[in-house]
């Protein structure tokens, strides 16, 4: 019970943090609201396009298997017409998705940079990182602890967080939202279609998809931590290379390779 309560509390905290980080752009920026509104409309239209093409594919294969020549050519013309009219909707959907992701990232990067340079926050973070490293080494030496545990509580590589994490946050948040909306629409639409064809097949596919979702969630918990550690190590590596480039003359003079 205590573990379940702790997980629920952590989930609520994460959802609250996500809302605090994501809502300002759509609340304060009129362009962001317009882009998001058109994105939702194109998402619905794109799902409708997939449903239409599924019916055309069904009629196409039915006419082909039944060897109905006239019906086959009629469906072919309808398929070509639908391809000409409906395919641009999918292109517009992809374009609008990228446009919203870029605009959101640009606005959020500017917002974070203004906060980063206000009241010399960049300087305070640098001093905080230095003092945390020193205190972590002292704690590890006297108490047998780990310096990494002490440093993990501080903000590491703020340049990485501003450049890379904002891109990941905006792109993955938008991708997750659109995937969720599209999956719900497709689930409802194609469930009716599949159930009308064969109810037993619908139940079997539903059970198979549910088991796959459970396995994905279980495996994904480990991948989240690994992804965070990978980003942190990559940021440290890039920062070390930058320091080498800035101090190349001193390293070469003292043979500090």
Phi, psi and omega in degrees: 000317180296320180294318179296318178296320179295320178294319178296320178296319179294321179295317178297322178295319179293319178295321177296318178296320179296318180295320180296323182279326187266330187290328183303322182297315182281339179275325186258345185244118182291323178299321179297320178294320179294316179298319180293321180297313178294329178295318179294318178298316179292329176295316177296318180294322180294323176294322177296324178298318180295324178294317179298316180292331176294321177292320178296320178295322178297313180294325180297310182289330176294316179293325180291319180289327179275357178058044176264100189293310183297316179294325180297312181292327176296318178293325178299317179294321177295323179295317178296318178298317178294325179295319180290321185276320190264335181301321177301337178294320178294322177295316179296325178297314179294320179296314181294325178296314178293322180296317178294319180296318180292316180296319179295316179296318180298314181294316183291324177296316177298320179295314181293322178295321177297319177291326183291323182269347179285138178056027177054045178298324180301322180288320179296321178294322179294317178293322180296320179295320179294315179292326179293321179294319180293315180292328178294320178293320178295319180296321180292325182286322185266329185249000179074018180271193183243135178291330180295324179295325180285320181287335182296340180281345183263167178279115180260143176049069180298331177295321176295319180296320182288315186280311190265317185290327177294319177299315180296319182296312183292315183292314183287327177295314178295318179297318180295318180296312182293322177296320179296314180295314181297320181294320179296315180296314179295324179298314180292313185295306186283341175294317177297319181295312183291322180294326178290335180277307182205104182300322181297320178294323178298316180294318180296316180292324179296317178295319179297316180293323180295316178295321177296323178294317179298316179295322179296319179295318180296317180288325183295334179298322179287323183293330179298313180294319179295322178294320179296315180294324178296315179297320181294315181291323177295322178294317177298320180295315179296321179295322178296320178295323177295318178297323177295319180293322180290328183247033183298319182295316180294320180295318179292321183293318182268005182054052184270020180297000000 
